[in-house]
PDB file of C-alpha atoms in Angstrom:
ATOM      1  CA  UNK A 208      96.148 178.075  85.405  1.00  0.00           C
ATOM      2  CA  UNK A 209      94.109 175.468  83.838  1.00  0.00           C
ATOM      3  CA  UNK A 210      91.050 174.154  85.664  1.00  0.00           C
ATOM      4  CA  UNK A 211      87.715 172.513  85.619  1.00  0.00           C
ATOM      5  CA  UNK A 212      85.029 172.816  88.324  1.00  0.00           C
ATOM      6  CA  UNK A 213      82.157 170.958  88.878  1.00  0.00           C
ATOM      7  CA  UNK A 214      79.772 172.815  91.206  1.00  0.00           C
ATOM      8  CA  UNK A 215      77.131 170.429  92.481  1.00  0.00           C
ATOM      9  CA  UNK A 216      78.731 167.976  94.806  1.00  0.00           C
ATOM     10  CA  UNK A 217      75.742 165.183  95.148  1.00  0.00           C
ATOM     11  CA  UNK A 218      72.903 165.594  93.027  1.00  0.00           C
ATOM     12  CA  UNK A 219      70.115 162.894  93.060  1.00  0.00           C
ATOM     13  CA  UNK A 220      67.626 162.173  90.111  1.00  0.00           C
ATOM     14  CA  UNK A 221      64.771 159.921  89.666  1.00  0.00           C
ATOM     15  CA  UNK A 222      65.072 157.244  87.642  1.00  0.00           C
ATOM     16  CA  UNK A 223      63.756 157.700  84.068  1.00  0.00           C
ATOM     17  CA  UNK A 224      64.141 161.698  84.270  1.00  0.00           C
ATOM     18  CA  UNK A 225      66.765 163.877  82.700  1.00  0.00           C
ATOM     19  CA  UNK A 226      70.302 164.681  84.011  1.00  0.00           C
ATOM     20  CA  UNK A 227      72.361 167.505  83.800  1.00  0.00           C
ATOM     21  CA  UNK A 228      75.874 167.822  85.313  1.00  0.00           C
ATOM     22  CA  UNK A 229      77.608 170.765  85.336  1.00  0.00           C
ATOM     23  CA  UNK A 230      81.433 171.966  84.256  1.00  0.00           C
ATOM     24  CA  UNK A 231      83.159 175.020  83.902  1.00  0.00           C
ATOM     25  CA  UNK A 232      86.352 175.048  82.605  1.00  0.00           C
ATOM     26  CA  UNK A 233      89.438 177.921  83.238  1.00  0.00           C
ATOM     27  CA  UNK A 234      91.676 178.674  80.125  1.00  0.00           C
ATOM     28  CA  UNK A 235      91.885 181.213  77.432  1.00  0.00           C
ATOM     29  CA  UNK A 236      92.085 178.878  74.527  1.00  0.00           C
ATOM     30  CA  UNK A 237      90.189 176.041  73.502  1.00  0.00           C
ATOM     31  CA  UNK A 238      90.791 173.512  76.069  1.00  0.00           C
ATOM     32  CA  UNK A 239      90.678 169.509  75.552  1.00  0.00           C
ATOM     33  CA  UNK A 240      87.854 168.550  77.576  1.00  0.00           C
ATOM     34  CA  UNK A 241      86.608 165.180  78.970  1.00  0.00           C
ATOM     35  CA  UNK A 242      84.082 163.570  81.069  1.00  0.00           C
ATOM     36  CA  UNK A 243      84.614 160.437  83.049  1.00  0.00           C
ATOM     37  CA  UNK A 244      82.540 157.883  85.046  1.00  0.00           C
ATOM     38  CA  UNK A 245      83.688 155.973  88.485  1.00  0.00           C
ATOM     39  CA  UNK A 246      81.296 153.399  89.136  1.00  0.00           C
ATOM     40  CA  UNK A 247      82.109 152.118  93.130  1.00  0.00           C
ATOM     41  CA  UNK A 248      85.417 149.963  93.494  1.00  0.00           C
ATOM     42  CA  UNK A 249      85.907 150.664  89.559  1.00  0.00           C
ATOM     43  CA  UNK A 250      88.582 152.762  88.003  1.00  0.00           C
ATOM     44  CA  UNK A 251      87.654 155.879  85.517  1.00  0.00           C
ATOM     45  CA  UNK A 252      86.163 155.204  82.415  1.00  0.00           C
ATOM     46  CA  UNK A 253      85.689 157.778  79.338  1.00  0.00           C
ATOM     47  CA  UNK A 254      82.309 159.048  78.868  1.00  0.00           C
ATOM     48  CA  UNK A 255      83.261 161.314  75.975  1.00  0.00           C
ATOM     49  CA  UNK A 256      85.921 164.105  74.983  1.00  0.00           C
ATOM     50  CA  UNK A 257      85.546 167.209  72.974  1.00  0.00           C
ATOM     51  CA  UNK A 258      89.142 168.241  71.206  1.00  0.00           C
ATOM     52  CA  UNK A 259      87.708 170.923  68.311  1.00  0.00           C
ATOM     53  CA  UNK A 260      84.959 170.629  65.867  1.00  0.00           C
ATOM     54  CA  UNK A 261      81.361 170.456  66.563  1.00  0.00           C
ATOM     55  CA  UNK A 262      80.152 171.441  69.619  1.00  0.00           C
ATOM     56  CA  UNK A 263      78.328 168.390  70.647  1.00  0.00           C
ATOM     57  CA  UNK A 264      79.604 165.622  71.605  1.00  0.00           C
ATOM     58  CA  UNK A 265      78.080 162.295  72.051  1.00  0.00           C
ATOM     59  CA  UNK A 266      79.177 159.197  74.089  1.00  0.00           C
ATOM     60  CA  UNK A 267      78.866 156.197  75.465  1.00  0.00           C
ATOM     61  CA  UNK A 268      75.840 155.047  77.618  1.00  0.00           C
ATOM     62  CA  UNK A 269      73.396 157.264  76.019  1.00  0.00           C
ATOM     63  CA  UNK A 270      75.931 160.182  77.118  1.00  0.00           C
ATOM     64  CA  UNK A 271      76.232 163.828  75.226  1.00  0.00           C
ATOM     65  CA  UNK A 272      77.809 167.149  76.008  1.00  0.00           C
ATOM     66  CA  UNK A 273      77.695 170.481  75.111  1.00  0.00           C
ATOM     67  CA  UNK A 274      80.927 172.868  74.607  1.00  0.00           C
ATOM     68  CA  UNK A 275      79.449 176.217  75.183  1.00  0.00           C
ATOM     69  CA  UNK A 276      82.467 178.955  75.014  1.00  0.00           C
ATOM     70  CA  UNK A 277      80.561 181.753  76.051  1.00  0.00           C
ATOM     71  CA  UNK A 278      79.608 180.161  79.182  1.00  0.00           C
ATOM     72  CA  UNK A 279      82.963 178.635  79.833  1.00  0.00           C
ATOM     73  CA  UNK A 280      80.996 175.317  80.085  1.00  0.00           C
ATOM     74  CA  UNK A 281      81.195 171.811  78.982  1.00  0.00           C
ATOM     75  CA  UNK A 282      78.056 170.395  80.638  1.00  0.00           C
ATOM     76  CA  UNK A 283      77.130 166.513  80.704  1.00  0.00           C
ATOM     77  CA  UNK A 284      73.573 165.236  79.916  1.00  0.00           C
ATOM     78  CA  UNK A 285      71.361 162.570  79.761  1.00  0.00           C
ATOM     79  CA  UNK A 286      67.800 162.419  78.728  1.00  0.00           C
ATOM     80  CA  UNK A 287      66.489 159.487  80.570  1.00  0.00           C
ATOM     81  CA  UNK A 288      68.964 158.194  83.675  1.00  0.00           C
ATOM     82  CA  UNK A 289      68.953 154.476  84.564  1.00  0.00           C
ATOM     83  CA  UNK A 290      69.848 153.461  88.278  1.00  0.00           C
ATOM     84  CA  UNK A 291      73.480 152.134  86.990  1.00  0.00           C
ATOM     85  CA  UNK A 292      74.002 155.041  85.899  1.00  0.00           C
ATOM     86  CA  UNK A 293      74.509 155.809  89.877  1.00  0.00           C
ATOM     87  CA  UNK A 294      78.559 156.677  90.139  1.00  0.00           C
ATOM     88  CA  UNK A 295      80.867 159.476  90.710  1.00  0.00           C
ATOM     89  CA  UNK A 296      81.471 161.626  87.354  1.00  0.00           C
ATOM     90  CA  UNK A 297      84.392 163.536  86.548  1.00  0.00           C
ATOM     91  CA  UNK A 298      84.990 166.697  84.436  1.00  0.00           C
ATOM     92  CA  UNK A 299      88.962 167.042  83.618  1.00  0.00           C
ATOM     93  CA  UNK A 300      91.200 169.045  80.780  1.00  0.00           C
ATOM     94  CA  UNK A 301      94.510 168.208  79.738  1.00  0.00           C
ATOM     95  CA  UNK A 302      97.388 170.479  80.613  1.00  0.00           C
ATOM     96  CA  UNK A 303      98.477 171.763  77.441  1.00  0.00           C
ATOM     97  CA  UNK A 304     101.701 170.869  76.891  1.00  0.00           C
ATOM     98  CA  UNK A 305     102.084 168.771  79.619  1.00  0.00           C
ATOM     99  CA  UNK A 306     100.819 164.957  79.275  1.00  0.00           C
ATOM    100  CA  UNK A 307      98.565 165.246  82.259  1.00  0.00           C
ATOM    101  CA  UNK A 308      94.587 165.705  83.646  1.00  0.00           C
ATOM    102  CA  UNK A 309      93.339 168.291  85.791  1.00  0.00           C
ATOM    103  CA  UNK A 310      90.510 166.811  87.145  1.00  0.00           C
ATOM    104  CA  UNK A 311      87.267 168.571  88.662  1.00  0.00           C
ATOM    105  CA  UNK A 312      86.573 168.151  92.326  1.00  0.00           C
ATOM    106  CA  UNK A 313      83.523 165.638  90.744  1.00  0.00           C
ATOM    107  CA  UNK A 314      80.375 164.845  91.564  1.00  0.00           C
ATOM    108  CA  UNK A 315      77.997 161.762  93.041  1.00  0.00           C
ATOM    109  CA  UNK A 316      75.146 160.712  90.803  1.00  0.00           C
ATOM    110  CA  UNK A 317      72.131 159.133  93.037  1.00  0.00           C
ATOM    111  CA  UNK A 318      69.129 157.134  91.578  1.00  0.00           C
ATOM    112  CA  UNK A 319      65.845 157.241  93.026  1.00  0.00           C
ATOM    113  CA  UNK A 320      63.499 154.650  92.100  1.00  0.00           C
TER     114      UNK A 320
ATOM    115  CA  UNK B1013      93.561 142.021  76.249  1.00  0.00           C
ATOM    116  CA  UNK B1014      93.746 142.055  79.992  1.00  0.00           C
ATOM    117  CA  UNK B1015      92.797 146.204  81.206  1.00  0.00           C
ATOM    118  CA  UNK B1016      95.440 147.858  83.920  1.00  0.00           C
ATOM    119  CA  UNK B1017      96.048 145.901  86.438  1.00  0.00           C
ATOM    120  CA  UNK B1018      96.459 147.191  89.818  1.00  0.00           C
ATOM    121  CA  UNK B1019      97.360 145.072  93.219  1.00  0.00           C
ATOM    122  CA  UNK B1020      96.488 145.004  95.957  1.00  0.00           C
ATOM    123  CA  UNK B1021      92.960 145.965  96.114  1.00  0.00           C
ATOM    124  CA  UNK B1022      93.506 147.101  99.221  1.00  0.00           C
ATOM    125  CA  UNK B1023      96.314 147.835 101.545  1.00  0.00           C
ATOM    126  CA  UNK B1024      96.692 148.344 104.851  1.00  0.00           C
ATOM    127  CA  UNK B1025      99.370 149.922 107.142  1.00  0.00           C
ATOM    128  CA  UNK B1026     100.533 151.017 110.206  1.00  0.00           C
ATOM    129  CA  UNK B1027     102.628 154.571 110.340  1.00  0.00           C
ATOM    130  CA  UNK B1028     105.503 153.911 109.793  1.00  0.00           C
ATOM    131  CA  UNK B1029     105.701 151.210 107.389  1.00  0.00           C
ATOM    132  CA  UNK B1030     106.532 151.056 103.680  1.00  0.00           C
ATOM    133  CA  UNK B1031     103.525 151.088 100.796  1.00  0.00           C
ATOM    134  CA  UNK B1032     104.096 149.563  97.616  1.00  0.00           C
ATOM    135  CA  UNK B1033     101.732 149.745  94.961  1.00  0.00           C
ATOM    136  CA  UNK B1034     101.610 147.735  91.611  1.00  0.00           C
ATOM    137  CA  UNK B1035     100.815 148.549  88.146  1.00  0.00           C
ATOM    138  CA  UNK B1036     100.817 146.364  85.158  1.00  0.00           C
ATOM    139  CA  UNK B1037      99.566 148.721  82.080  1.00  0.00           C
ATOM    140  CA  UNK B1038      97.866 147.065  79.415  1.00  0.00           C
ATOM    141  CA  UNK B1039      99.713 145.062  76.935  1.00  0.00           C
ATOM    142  CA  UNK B1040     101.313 147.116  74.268  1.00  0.00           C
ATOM    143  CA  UNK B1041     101.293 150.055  76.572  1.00  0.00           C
ATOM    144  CA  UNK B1042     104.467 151.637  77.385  1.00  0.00           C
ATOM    145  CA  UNK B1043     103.650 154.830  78.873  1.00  0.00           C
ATOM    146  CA  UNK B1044     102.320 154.878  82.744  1.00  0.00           C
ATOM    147  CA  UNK B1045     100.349 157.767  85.084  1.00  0.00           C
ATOM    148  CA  UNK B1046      99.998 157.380  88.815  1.00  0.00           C
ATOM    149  CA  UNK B1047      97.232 159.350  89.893  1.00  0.00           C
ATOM    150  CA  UNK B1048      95.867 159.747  94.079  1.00  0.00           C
ATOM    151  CA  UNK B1049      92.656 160.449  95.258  1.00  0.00           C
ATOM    152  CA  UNK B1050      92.230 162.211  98.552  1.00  0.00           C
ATOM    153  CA  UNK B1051      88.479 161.600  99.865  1.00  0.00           C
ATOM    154  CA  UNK B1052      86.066 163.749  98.874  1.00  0.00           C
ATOM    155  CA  UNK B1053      88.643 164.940  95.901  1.00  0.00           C
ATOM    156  CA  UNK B1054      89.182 164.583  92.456  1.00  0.00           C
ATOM    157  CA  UNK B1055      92.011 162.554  91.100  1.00  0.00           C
ATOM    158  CA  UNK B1056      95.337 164.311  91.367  1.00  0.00           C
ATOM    159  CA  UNK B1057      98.213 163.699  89.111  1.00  0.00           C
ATOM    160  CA  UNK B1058     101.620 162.423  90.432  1.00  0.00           C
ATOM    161  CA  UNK B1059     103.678 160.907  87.836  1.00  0.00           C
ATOM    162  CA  UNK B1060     104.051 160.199  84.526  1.00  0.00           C
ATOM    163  CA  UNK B1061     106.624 156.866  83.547  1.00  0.00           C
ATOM    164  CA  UNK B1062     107.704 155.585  80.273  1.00  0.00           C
ATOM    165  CA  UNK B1063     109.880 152.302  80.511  1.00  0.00           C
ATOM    166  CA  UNK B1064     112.811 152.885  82.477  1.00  0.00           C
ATOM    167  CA  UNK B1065     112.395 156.827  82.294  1.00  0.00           C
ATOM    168  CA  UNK B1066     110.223 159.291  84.833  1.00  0.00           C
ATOM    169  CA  UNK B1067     109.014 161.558  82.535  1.00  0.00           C
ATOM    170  CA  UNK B1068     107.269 163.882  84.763  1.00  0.00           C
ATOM    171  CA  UNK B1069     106.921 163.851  88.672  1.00  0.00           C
ATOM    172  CA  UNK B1070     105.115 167.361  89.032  1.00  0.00           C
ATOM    173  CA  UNK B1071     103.052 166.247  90.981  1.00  0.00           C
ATOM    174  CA  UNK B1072     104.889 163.772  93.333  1.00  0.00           C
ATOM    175  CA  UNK B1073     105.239 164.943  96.862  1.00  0.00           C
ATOM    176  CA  UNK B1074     109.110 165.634  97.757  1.00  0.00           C
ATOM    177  CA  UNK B1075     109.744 163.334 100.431  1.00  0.00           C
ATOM    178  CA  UNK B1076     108.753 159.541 100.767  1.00  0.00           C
ATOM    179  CA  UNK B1077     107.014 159.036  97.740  1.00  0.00           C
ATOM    180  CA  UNK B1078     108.627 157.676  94.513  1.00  0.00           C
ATOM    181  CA  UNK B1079     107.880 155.582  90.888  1.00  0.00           C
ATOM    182  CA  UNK B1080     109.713 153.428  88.819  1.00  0.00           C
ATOM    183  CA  UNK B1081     108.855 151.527  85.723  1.00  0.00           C
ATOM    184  CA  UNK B1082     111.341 148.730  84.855  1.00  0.00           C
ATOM    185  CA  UNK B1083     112.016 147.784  81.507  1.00  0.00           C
ATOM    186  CA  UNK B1084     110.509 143.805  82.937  1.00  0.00           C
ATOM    187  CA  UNK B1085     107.754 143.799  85.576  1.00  0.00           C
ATOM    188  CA  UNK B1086     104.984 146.214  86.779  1.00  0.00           C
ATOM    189  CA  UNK B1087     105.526 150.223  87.731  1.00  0.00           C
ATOM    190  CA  UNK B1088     105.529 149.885  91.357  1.00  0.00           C
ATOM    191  CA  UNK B1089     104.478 153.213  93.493  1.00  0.00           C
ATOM    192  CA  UNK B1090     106.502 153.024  97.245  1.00  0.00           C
ATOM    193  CA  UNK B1091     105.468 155.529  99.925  1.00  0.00           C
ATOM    194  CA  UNK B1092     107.975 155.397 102.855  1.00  0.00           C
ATOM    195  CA  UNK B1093     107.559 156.132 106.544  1.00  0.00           C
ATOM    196  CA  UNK B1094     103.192 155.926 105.898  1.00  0.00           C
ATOM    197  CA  UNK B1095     101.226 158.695 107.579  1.00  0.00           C
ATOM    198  CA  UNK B1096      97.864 159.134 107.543  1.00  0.00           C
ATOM    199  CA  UNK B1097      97.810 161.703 105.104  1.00  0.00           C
ATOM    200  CA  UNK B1098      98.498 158.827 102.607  1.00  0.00           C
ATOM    201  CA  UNK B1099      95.075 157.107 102.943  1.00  0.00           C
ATOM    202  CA  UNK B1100      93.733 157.271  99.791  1.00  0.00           C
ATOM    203  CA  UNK B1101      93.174 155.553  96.589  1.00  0.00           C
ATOM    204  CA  UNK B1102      95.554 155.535  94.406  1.00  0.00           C
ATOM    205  CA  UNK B1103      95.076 154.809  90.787  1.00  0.00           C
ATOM    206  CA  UNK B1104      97.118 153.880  87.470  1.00  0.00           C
ATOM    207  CA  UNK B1105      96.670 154.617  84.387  1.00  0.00           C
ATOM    208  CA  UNK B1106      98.098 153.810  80.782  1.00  0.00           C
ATOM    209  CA  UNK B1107      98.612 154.705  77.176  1.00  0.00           C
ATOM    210  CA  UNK B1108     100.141 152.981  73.921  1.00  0.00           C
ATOM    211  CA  UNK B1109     101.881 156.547  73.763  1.00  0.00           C
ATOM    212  CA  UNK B1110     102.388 159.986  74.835  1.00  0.00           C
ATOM    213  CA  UNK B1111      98.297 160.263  75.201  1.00  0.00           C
ATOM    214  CA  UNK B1112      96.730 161.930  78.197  1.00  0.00           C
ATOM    215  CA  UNK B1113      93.239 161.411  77.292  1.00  0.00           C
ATOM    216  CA  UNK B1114      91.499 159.560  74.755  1.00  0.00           C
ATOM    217  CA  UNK B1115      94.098 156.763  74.944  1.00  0.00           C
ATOM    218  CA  UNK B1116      94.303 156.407  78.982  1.00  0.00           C
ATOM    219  CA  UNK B1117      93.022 153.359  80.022  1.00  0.00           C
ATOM    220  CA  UNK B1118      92.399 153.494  83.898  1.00  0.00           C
ATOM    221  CA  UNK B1119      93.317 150.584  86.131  1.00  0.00           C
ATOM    222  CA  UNK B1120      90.437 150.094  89.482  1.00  0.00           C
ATOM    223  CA  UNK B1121      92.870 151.682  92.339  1.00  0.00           C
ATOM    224  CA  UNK B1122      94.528 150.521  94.984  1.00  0.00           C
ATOM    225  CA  UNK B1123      93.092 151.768  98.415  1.00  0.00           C
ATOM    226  CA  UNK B1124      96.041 152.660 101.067  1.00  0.00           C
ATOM    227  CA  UNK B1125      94.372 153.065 104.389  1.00  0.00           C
ATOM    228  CA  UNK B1126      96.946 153.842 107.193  1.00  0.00           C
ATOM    229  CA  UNK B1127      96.604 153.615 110.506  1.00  0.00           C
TER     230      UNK B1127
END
């Protein structure tokens, strides 16, 4: 079945360094792939999405990700992390034909000063 | 242009009681998601509405739980008989059309806490 997993739970970063946040993804083909941000008391917002094409993807917020098939991996980076950027992040794939998200288990972004 | 809407913020109940949860999708959108998230979980899907039509409930639990979207008003989300199993937050989403992804537009949850 189609999946995404997001291995590091809690990760905390100072501010001004770089970020990496981690996805694998489960499915034979090429998979639609997304990243989302859940800032506290907010709802999801897109980061960025990879359908086809080139392999990096750029976003909002200074945001990019790589689609690496080899590794099964569509990991989320920043060079230089602000303290808003402090929030929950989400890795997800759509269910092909099904009009749905499968959405990793996600994981909290903390800011040190 | 107003985002989704969802009300109430919060909600409390007792065991028991009734839950209803309100969506308004954003205007021009007729296509709605209901989506829960368990603590310490990602977001699960539950339904998927188009006006007047469930499209797909997959991932809507058997009992208590159901979603309607009326051709006038909001989609409302009603979980009878509440158990603690139900906290959660519970989130909305919607599309202009049959979109999972790039289109979804997320509304900011509604919190069920039961006690």
């Amino acid at each position: 079945a189609q999946s995404v997993t997001q291995p590091d739970i809690h990760i905390t970063v100072s501010e001004g360094a770089s970020l990496e946040l981690r996805c694998n993804y489960s499915y034979g083909a090429t998979p639609y792939l997304f990243w989302y941000v859940q800032s506290p008391g907010q709802g999801l917002q897109l980061l960025l999405k990879y359908f086809s094409g080139d392999t990096l993807v750029q976003g909002i917020k200074g945001f990019e990700a790589e689609f690496k098939r080899s590794q099964s991996s569509f990991n989320l980076r920043k060079p230089s992390v602000h303290w808003s950027d402090a929030a929950e992040y989400f890795c997800a794939t759509i269910i092909q034909g099904a009009q749905k998200l499968v959405f990793g288990q996600g994981t909290r972004l903390t800011i040190n000063p | 242009n107003a985002g989704v809407m969802q009300n109430p913020r919060h909600l409390v109940r007792r065991r028991g009681q009734e839950a209803r949860l309100r969506c308004s999708p954003m205007k021009g959108h007729s296509h709605v998601y209901w989506y829960r998230q368990l603590p310490e979980e990602g977001l699960k899907f539950m339904v998927y509405l188009q006006k007047e039509n469930i499209i797909d409930e997959s991932g809507m639990p058997k009992e208590r739980f159901s979603a309607e979207f009326p051709k006038e008003g909001p989609s409302i989300l009603r979980i009878q008989q509440v158990v603690r199993g139900d906290s959660a937050a519970y989130f909305c989403a919607s599309s202009p059309r049959q979109e999972a992804g790039e289109k979804l537009f997320f509304g900011s949850g509604t919190q069920l806490s039961v006690l």
